[in-house]
PDB file of C-alpha atoms in Angstrom:
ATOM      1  CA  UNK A  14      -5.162   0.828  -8.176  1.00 93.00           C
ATOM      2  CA  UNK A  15      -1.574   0.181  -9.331  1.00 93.00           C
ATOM      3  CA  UNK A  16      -0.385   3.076  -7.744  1.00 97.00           C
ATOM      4  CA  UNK A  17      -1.850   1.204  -4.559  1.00 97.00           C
ATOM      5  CA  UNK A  18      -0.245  -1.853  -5.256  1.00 96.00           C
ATOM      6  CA  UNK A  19       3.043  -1.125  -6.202  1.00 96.00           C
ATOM      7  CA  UNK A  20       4.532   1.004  -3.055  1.00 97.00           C
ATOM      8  CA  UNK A  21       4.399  -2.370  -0.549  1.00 93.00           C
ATOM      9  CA  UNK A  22       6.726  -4.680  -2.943  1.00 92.00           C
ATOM     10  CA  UNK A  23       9.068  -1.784  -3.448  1.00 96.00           C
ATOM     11  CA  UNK A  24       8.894  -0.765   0.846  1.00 95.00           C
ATOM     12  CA  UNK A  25      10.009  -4.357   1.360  1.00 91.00           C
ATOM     13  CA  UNK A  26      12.154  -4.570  -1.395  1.00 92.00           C
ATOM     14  CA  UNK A  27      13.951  -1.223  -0.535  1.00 95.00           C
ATOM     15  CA  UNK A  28      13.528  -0.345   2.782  1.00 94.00           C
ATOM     16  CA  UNK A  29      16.008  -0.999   5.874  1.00 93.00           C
ATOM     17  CA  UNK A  30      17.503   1.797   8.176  1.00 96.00           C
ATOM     18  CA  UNK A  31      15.855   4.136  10.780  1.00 96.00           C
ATOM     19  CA  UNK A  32      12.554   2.890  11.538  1.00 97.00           C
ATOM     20  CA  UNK A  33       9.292   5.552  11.077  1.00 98.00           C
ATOM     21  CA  UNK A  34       8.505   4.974  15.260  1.00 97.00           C
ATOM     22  CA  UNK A  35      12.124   5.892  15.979  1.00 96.00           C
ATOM     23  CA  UNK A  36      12.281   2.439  18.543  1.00 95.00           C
ATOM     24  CA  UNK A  37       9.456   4.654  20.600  1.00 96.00           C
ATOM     25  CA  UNK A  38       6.924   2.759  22.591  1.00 96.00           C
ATOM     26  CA  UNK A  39       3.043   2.965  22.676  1.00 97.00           C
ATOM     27  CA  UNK A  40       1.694   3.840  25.917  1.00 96.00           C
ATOM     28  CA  UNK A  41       1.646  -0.196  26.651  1.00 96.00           C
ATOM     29  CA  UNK A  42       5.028  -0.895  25.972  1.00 95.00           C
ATOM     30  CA  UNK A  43       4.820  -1.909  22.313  1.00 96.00           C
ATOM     31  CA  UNK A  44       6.195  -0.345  19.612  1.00 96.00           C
ATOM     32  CA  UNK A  45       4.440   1.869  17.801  1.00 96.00           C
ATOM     33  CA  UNK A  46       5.226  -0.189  14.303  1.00 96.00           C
ATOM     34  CA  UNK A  47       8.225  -1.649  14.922  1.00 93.00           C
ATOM     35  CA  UNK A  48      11.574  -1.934  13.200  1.00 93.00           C
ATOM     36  CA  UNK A  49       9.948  -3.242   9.620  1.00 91.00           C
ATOM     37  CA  UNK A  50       8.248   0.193   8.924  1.00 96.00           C
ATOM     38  CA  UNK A  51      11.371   2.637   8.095  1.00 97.00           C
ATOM     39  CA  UNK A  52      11.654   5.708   6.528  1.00 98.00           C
ATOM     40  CA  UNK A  53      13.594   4.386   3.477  1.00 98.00           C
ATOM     41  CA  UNK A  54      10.768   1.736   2.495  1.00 98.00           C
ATOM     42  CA  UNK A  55       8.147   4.411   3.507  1.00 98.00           C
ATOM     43  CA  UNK A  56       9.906   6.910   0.527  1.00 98.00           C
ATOM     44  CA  UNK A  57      10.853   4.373  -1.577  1.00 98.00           C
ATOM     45  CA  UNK A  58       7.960   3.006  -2.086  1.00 98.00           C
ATOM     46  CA  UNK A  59       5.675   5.851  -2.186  1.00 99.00           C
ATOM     47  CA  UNK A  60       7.944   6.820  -5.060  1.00 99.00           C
ATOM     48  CA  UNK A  61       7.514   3.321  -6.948  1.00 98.00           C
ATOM     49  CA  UNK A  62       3.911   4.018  -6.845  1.00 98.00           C
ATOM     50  CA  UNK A  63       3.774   7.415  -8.320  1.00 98.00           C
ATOM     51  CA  UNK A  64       6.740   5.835 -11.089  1.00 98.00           C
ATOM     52  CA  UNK A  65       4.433   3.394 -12.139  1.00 97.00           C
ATOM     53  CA  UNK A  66       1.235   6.261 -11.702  1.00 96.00           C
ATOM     54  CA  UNK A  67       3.033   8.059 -14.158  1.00 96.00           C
ATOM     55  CA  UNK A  68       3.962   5.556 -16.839  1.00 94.00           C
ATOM     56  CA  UNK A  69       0.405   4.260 -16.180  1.00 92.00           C
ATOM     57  CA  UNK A  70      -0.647   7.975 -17.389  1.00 93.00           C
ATOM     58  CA  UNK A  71       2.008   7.743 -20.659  1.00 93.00           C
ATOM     59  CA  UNK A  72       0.653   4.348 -21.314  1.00 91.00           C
ATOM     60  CA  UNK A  73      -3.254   5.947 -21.541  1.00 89.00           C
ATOM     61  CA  UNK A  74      -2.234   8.493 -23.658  1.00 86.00           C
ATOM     62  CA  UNK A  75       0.177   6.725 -26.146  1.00 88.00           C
ATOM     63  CA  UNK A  76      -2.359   3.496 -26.554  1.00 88.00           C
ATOM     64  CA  UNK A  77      -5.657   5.424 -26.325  1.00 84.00           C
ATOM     65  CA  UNK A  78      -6.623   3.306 -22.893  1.00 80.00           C
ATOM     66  CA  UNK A  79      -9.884   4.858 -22.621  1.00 77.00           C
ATOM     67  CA  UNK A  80     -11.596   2.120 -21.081  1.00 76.00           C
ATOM     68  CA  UNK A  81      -8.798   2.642 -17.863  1.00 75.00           C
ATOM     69  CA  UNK A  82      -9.724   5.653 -15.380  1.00 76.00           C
ATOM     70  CA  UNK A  83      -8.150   8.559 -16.220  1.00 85.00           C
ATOM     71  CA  UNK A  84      -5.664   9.317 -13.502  1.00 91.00           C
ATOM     72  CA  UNK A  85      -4.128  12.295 -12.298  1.00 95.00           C
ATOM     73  CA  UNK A  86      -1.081  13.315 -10.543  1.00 96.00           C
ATOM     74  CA  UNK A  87      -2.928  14.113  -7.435  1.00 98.00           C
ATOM     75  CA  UNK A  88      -4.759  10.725  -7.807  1.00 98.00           C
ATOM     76  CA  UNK A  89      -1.542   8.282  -8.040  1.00 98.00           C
ATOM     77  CA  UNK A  90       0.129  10.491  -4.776  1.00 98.00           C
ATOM     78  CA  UNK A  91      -2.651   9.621  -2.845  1.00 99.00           C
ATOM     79  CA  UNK A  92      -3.121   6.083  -3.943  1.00 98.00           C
ATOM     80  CA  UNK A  93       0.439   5.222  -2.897  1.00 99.00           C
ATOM     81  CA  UNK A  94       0.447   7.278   0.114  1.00 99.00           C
ATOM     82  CA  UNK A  95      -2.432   5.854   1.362  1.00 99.00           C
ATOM     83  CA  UNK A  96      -1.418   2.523   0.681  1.00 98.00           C
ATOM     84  CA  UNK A  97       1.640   2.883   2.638  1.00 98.00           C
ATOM     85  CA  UNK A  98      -0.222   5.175   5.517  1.00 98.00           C
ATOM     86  CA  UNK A  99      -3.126   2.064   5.737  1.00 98.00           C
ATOM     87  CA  UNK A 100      -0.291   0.229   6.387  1.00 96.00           C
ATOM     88  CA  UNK A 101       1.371   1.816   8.860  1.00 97.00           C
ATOM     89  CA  UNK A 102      -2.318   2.089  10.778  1.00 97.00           C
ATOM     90  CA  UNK A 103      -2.424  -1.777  10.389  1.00 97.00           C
ATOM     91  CA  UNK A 104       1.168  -2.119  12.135  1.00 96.00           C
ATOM     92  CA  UNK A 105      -0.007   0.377  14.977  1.00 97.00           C
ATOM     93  CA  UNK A 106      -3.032  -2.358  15.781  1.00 96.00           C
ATOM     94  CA  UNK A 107      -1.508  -5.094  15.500  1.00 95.00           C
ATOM     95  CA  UNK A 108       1.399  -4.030  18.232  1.00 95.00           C
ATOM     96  CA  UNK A 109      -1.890  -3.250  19.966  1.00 96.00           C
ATOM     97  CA  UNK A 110      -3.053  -6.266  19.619  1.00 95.00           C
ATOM     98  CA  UNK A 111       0.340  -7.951  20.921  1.00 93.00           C
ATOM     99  CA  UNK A 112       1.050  -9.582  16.985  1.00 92.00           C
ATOM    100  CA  UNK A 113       4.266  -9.075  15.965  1.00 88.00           C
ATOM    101  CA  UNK A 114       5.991  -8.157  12.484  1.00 84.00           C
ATOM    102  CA  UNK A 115       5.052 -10.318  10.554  1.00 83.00           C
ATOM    103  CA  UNK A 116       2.425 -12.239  12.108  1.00 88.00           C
ATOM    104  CA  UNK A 117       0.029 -13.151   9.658  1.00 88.00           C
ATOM    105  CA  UNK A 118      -3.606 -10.828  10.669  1.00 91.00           C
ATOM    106  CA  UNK A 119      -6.043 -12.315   7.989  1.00 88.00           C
ATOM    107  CA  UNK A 120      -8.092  -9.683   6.034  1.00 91.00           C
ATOM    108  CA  UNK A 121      -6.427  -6.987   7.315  1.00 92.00           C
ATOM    109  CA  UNK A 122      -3.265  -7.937   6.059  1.00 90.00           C
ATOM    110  CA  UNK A 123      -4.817  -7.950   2.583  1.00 91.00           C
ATOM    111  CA  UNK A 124      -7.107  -4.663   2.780  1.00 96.00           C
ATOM    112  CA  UNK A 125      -4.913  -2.062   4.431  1.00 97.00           C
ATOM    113  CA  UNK A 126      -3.589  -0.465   1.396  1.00 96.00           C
ATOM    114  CA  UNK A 127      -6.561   0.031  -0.170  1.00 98.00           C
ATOM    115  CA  UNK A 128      -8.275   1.107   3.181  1.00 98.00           C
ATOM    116  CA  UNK A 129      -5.902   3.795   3.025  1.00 98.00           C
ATOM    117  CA  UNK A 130      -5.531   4.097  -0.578  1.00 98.00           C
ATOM    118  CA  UNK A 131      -9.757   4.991  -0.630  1.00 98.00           C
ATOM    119  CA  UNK A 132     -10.040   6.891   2.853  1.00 98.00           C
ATOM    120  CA  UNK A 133      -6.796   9.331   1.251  1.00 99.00           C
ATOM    121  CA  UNK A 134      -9.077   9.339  -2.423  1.00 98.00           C
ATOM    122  CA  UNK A 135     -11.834  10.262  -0.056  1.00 98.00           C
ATOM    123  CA  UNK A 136     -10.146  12.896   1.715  1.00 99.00           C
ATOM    124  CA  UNK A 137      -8.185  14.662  -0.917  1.00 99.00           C
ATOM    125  CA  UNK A 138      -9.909  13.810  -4.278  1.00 98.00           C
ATOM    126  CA  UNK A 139     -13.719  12.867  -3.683  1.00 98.00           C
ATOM    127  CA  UNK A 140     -14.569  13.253  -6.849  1.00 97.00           C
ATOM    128  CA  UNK A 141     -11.759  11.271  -8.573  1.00 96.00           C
ATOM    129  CA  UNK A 142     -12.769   8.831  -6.606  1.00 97.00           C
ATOM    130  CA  UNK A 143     -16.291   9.287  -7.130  1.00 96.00           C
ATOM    131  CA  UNK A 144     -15.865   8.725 -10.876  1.00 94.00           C
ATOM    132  CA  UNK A 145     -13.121   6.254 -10.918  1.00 93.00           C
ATOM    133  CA  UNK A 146     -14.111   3.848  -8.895  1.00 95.00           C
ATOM    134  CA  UNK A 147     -17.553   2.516  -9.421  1.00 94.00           C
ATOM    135  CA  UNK A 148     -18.920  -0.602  -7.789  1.00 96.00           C
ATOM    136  CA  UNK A 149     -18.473  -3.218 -10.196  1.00 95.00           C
ATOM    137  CA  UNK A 150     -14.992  -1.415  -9.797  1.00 94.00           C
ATOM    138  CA  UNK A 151     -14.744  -2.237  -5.807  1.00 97.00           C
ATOM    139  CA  UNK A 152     -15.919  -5.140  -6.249  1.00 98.00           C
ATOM    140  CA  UNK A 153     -12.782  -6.485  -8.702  1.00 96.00           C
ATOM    141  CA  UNK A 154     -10.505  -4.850  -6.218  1.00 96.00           C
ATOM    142  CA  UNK A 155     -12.173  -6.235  -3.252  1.00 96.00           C
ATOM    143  CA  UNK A 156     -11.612  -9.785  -5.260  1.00 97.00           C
ATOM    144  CA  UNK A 157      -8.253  -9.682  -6.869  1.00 96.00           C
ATOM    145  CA  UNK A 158      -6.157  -7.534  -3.936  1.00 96.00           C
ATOM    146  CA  UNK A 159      -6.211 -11.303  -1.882  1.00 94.00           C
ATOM    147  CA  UNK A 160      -4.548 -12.808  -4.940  1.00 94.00           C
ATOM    148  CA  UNK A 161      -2.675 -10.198  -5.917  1.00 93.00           C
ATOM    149  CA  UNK A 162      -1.464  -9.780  -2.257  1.00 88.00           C
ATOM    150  CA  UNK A 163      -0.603 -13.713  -1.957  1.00 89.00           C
ATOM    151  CA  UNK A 164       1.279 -13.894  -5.249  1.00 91.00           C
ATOM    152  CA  UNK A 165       3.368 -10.835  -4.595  1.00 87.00           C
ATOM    153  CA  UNK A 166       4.641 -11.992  -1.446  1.00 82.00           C
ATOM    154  CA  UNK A 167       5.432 -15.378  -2.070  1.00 90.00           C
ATOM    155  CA  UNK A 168       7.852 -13.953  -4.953  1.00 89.00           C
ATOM    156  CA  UNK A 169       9.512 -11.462  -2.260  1.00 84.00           C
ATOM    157  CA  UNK A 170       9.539 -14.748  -0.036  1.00 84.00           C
ATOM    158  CA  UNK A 171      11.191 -16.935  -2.451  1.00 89.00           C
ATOM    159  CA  UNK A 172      13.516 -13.851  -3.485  1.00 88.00           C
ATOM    160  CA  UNK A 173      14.719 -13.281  -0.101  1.00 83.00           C
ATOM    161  CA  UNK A 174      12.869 -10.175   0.355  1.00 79.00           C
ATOM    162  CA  UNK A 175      10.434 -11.260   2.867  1.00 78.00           C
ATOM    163  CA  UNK A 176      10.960 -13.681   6.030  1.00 78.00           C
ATOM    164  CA  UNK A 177       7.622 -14.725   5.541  1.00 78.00           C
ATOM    165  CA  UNK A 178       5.217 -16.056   2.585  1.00 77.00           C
ATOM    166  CA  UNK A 179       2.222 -13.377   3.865  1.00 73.00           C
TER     167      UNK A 179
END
């Protein structure tokens, strides 16, 4: 799930300029994401995801990490795309819903990337995903993305990367 994890921290970290929804409305006056989702951060840190994919791959290899699931180049694309894309679909409801950037949305806040890091696996690579990611599996990433999502935003809060500690 690194892949997954990694393209947020680098979107917020990196991102700025035009944003992905071009200032466009929703047919209810919102914006469709708003001014936080931009095309730099969307890149940026799609790219950071397949970077660390990749040395994730090296590392395998050059330490014999057999216990790790194998990935594959098609398999780290996907996990930080989908991140990124279950995180656009979380901005799109929550200007539904009238929240705005960076309102805090419990659960969903925490579970979007891998929402869209699994429905992309499922998609694209069924039987990576098949393999890879077994229950006991799901069930550590359904447990550590909270606390992995809480820790790395307070550190782009208290770097000045975030306006908010969610």
């Amino acid at each position: 799930m690194l892949p997954a994890y990694v393209p947020n921290s680098v979107a917020a970290a990196l991102g700025g300029g035009h944003p992905i929804d071009g200032g466009r409305s929703f047919s209810d006056g919102r914006r469709l994401f708003g001014d936080g989702k931009t095309y730099r951060g969307f890149f940026a840190g799609v790219a950071g995801g397949i970077l660390v994919g990749v040395l994730q791959i090296w590392l395998q290899g050059a330490f014999s990490l057999s216990m790790l699931p194998a990935q594959t180049l098609l398999s780290i694309i996907l996990l930080a795309t989908g991140a990124l894309l279950g995180d656009l679909a979380k901005s799109f409801f929550k200007r539904r819903l009238g929240k705005a950037s960076g309102e805090r949305w419990p659960v969903a806040d925490q579970y979007d990337l891998v929402a869209g890091a699994l429905l992309m696996l499922a998609v694209f690579d069924l039987p990576w995903l098949i393999d890879a990611v077994t229950l006991p599996v799901l069930f550590w990433i359904l447990v550590l993305t909270p606390i992995l999502h809480k820790t790395a935003n307070m550190i782009g809060y208290l770097a000045g990367v975030k306006d908010v500690p969610w």
